[in-house]
Coordinates of C-alpha atoms and ligand atoms in Angstrom, one line a residue:
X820 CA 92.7 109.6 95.6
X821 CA 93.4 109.4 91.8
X822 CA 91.2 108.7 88.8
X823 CA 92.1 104.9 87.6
X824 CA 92.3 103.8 84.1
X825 CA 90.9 100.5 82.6
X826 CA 92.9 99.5 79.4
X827 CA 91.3 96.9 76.9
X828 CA 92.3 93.2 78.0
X829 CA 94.1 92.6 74.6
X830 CA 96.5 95.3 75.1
X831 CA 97.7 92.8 77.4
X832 CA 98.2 90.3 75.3
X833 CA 100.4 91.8 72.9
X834 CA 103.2 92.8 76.0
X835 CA 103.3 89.5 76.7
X836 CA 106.2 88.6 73.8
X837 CA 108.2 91.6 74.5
X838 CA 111.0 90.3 76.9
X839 CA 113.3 93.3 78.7
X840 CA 116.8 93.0 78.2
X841 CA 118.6 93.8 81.6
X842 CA 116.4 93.3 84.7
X843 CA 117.1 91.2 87.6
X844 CA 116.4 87.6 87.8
X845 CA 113.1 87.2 86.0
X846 CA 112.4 84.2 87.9
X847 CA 113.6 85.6 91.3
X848 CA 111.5 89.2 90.3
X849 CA 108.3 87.2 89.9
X850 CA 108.9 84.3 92.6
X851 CA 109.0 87.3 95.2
X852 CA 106.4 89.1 93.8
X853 CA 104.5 85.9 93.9
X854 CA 105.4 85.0 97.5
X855 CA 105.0 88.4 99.3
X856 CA 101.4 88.9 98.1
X857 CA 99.8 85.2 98.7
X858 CA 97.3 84.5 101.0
X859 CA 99.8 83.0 103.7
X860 CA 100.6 86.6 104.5
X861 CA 97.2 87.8 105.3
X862 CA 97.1 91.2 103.9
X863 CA 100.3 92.1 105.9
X864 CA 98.5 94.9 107.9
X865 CA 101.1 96.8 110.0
X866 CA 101.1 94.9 113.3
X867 CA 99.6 91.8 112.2
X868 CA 101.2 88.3 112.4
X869 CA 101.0 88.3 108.4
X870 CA 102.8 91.6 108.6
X871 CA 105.7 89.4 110.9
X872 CA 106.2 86.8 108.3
X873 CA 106.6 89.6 105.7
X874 CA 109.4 91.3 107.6
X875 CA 110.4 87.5 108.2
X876 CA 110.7 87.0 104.7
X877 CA 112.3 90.2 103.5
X878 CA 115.0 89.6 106.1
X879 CA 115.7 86.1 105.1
X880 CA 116.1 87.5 101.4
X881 CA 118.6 90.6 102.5
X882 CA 120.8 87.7 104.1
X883 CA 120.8 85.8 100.9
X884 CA 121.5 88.5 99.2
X885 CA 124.3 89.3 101.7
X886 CA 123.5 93.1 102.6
X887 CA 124.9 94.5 105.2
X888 CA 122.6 95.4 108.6
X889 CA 123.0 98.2 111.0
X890 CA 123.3 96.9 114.7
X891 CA 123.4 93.2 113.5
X892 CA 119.6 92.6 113.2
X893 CA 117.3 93.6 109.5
X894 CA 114.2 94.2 111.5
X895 CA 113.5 97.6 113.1
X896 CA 110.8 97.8 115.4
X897 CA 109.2 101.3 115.9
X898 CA 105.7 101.9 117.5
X899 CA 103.4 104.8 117.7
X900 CA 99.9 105.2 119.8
X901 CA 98.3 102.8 117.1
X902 CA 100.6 99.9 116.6
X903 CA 104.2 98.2 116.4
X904 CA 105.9 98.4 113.3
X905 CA 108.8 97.2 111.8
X906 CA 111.1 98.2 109.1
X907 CA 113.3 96.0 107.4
X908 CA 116.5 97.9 106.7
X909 CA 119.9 96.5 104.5
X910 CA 123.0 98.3 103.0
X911 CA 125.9 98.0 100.8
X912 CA 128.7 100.1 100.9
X913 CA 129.3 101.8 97.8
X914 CA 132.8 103.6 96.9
X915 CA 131.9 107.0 98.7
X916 CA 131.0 105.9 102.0
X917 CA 129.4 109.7 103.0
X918 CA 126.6 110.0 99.8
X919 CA 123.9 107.6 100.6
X920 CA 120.8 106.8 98.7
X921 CA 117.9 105.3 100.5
X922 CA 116.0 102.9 98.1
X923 CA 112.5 102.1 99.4
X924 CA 109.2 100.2 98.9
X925 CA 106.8 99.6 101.8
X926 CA 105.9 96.2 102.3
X927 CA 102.4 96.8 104.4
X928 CA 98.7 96.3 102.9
X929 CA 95.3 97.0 104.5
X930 CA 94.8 93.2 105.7
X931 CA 91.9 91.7 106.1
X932 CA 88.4 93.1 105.2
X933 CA 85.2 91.6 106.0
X934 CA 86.4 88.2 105.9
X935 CA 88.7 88.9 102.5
X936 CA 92.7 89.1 102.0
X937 CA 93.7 92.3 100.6
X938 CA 96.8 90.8 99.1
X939 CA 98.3 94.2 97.9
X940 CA 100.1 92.2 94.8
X941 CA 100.4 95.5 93.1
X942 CA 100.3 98.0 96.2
X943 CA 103.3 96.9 97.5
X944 CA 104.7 93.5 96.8
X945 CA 105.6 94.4 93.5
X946 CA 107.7 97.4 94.4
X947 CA 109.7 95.1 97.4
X948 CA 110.2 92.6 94.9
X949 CA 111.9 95.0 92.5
X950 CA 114.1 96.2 95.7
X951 CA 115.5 92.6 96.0
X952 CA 115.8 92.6 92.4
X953 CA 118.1 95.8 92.8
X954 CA 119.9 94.5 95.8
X955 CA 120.8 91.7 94.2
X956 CA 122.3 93.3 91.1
X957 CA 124.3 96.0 93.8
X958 CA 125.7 93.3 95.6
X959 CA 127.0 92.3 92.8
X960 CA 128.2 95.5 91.0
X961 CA 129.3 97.3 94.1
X962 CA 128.1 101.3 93.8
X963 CA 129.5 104.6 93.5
X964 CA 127.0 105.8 96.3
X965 CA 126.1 104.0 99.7
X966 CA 123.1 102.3 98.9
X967 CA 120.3 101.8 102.1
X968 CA 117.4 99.2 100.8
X969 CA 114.5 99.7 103.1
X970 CA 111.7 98.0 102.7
X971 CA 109.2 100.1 105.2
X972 CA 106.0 99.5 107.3
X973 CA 103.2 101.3 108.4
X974 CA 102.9 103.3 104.8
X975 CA 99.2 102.5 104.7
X976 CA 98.7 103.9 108.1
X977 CA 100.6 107.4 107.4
X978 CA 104.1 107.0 105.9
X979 CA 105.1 105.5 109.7
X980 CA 107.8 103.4 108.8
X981 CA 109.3 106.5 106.3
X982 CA 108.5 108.9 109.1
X983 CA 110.4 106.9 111.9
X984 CA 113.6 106.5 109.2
X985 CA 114.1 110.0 109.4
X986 CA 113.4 110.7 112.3
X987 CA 115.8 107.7 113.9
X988 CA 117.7 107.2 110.9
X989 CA 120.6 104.6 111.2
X990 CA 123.2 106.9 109.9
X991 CA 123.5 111.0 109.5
X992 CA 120.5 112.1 107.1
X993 CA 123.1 114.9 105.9
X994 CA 124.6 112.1 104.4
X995 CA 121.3 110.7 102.4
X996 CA 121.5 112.8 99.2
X997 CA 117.9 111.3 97.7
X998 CA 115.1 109.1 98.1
X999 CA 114.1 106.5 95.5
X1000 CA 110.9 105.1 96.2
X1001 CA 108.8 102.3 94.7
X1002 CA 105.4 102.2 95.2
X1003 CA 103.1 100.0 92.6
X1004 CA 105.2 99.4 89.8
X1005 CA 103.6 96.0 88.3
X1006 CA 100.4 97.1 86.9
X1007 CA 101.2 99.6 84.2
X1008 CA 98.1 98.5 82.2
X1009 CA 98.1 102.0 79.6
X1010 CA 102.0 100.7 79.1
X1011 CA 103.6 104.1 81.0
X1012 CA 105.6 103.8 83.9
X1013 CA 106.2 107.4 85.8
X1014 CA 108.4 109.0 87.8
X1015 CA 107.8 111.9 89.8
X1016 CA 110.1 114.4 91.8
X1017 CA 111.6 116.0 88.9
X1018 CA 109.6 118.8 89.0
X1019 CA 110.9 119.9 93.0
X1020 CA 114.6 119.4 91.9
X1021 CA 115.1 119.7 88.1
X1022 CA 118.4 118.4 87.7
X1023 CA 117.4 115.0 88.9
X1024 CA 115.4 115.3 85.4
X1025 CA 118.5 114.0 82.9
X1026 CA 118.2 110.5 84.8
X1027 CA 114.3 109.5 84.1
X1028 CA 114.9 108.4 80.5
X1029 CA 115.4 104.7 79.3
X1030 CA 115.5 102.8 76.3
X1031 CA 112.6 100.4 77.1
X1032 CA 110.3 99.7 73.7
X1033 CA 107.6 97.7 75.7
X1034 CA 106.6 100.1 78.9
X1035 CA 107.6 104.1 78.5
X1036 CA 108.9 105.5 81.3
X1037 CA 106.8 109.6 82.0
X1038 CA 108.6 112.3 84.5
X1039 CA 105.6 113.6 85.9
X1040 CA 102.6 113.4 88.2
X1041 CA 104.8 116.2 90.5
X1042 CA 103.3 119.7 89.8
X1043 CA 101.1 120.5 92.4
X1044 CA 99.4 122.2 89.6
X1045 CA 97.9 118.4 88.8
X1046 CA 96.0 119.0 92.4
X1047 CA 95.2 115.4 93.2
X1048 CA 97.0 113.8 90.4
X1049 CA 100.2 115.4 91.9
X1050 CA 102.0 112.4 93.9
X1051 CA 104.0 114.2 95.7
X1052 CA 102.6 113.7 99.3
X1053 CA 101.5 109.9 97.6
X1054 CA 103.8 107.5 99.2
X1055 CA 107.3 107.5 101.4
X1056 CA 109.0 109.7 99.7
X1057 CA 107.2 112.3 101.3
X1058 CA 108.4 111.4 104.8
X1059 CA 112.1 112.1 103.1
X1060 CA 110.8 115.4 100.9
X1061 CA 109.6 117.3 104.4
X1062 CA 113.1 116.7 105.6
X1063 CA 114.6 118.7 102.3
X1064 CA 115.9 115.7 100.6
X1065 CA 115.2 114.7 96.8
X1066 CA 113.1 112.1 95.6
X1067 CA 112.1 110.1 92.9
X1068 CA 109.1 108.2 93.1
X1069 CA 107.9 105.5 90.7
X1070 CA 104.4 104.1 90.4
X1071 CA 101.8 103.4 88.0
X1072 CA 98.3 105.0 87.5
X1073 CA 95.6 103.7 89.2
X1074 CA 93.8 100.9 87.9
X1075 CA 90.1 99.0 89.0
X1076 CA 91.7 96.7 91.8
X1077 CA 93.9 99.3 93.5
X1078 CA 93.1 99.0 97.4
X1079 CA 90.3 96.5 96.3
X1080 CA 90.8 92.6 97.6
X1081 CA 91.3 91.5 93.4
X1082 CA 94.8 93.4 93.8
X1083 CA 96.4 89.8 93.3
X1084 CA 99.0 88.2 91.3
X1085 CA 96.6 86.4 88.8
X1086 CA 96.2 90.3 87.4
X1087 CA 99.0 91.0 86.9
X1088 CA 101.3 90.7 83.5
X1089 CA 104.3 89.4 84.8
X1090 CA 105.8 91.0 81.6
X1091 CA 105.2 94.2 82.0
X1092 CA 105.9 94.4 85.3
X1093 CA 109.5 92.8 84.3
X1094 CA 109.9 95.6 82.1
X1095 CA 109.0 98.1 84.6
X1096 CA 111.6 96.2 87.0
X1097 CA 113.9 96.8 83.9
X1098 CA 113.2 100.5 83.3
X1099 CA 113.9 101.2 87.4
X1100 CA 117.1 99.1 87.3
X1101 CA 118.5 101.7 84.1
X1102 CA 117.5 104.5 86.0
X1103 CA 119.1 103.8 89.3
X1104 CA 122.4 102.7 87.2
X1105 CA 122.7 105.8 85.5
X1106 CA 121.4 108.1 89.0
X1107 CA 124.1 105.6 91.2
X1108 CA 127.0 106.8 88.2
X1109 CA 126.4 110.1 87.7
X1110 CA 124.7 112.0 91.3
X1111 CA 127.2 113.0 93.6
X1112 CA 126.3 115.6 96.9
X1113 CA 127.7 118.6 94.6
X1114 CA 124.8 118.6 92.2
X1115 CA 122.0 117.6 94.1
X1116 CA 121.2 121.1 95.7
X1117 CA 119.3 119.6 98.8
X1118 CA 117.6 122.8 99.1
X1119 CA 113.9 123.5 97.8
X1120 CA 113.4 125.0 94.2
X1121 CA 113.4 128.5 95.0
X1122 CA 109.8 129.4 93.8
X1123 CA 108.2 127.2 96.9
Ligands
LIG2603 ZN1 101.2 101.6 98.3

């Protein structure tokens, strides 16, 4: 797994005054971020009653929010040899019904370890809470493309939740034209945000820019070149990438409480992850404006 970085404490410090200018409720960001990785929900290892409440909670926030569900029900149980899953799946139907993007962020953890809560804050509840944030703003600004929110399962335990989307997807997967996943985007202690995928379909490169001063926002980590610093096969997006479909994946580095039980919401700095919430919202603005199916080439870059 990768390397992780430790950046001095007063780093932090100095973020702390730098407010972002257009992400989604700050209150509601942190509230869920908050929520989603307290104690109450046990680690919410795939399967687990903590994992329930999670899906629970997700669901009662798509209805707020008022997205649309596919058979009348959020929650979509899948199981495999190991356990019962459930993804939590929401749309809104954007001006071209037949282009889709699916926006993701897996809401599972590891659980409970000797006794401790693996609360996850940063792996995953920070990347759910910044899908709310987006659903909130979509339902509100209604989209060029068809926008699917899925908030996924089972990611710890092998991409299951991503694997069974696309394998059972809710709609024609001709129709999905790209995968933008989420995957620990709170904790970007050395101030750099990335994004990967770029470097499988190029043109998607024009889009990961933004005009943040506080957190800057790196294409990378996709060159298999990088060997285990490549994030390719990291998170979701993978599930999406071995059916031919683009991706863009966000996440920080690595840092000293990644999959370790101190991955709460005391460490995190709720204003940098608000500017990372604010960086993903500009990028998915500009990607929902300007993609369409013609210039997305779903195949493979040539050289693989
Ligand atoms: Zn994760």
């Amino acid at each position: 797994m990768r390397r992780c970085l430790i950046i001095p404490f007063f780093l932090l410090a100095i973020s702390a005054s730098c407010q972002p200018k257009k992400a989604g409720k700050p209150d509601q960001l942190i509230a869920d971020l908050k929520e989603l990785s307290s104690d109450k929900y046990q680690g919410r290892k795939m399967g687990s009653a903590g994992s329930q409440m999670a899906a629970s909670y997700i669901s009662e926030r798509f209805a707020e929010i008022g997205l649309k569900s596919f058979n009348n029900s959020y929650r979509h149980k899948f199981s495999n040899l190991k356990a019962q899953g459930t993804n939590v799946l929401g749309y809104i139907e954007g001006k071209k019904k037949n282009e889709v993007i699916v926006i993701s962020a897996h809401f599972d953890h590891i659980g409970i370890i000797d006794g401790k809560i693996y609360n996850g804050a940063d792996d995953n509840a920070s990347g759910v809470a910044v899908l709310l944030s987006l659903a909130k703003y979509f339902a509100a600004h209604k989209p060029q493309q068809t926008l699917i929110f899925a908030a996924f399962d089972g990611e710890e335990a092998g991409f299951l939740g991503a694997r069974y989307f696309v394998a059972h997807p809710p709609l024609s997967l001709n129709k999905v034209i790209l995968n933008i996943n989420m995957d620990m985007v709170s904790r970007a202690d050395n101030g750099k945000l990335y994004a990967a995928g770029a470097y499988h379909y190029p043109n998607l490169k024009k889009y990961l820019t933004s005009t943040n001063k506080t957190i800057s926002l790196i294409a990378g980590h996709d060159d298999p070149k990088l060997g285990k610093n490549d994030w390719t096969k990291q998170s979701d997006h993978y599930a999406f990438l071995e059916k031919g479909i683009p991706f863009i994946y966000f996440g920080v580095e690595d840092h000293s409480d990644y999959h370790s039980n101190t991955d709460d919401f005391e460490r995190i700095d709720t204003s940098r992850f608000l500017n990372c919430a604010a960086i993903i919202q500009e990028v998915v603005l500009k990607i929902d404006a300007g993609l369409s199916l013609q210039n997305t080439f779903r195949e493979k870059l040539i050289s693989q």
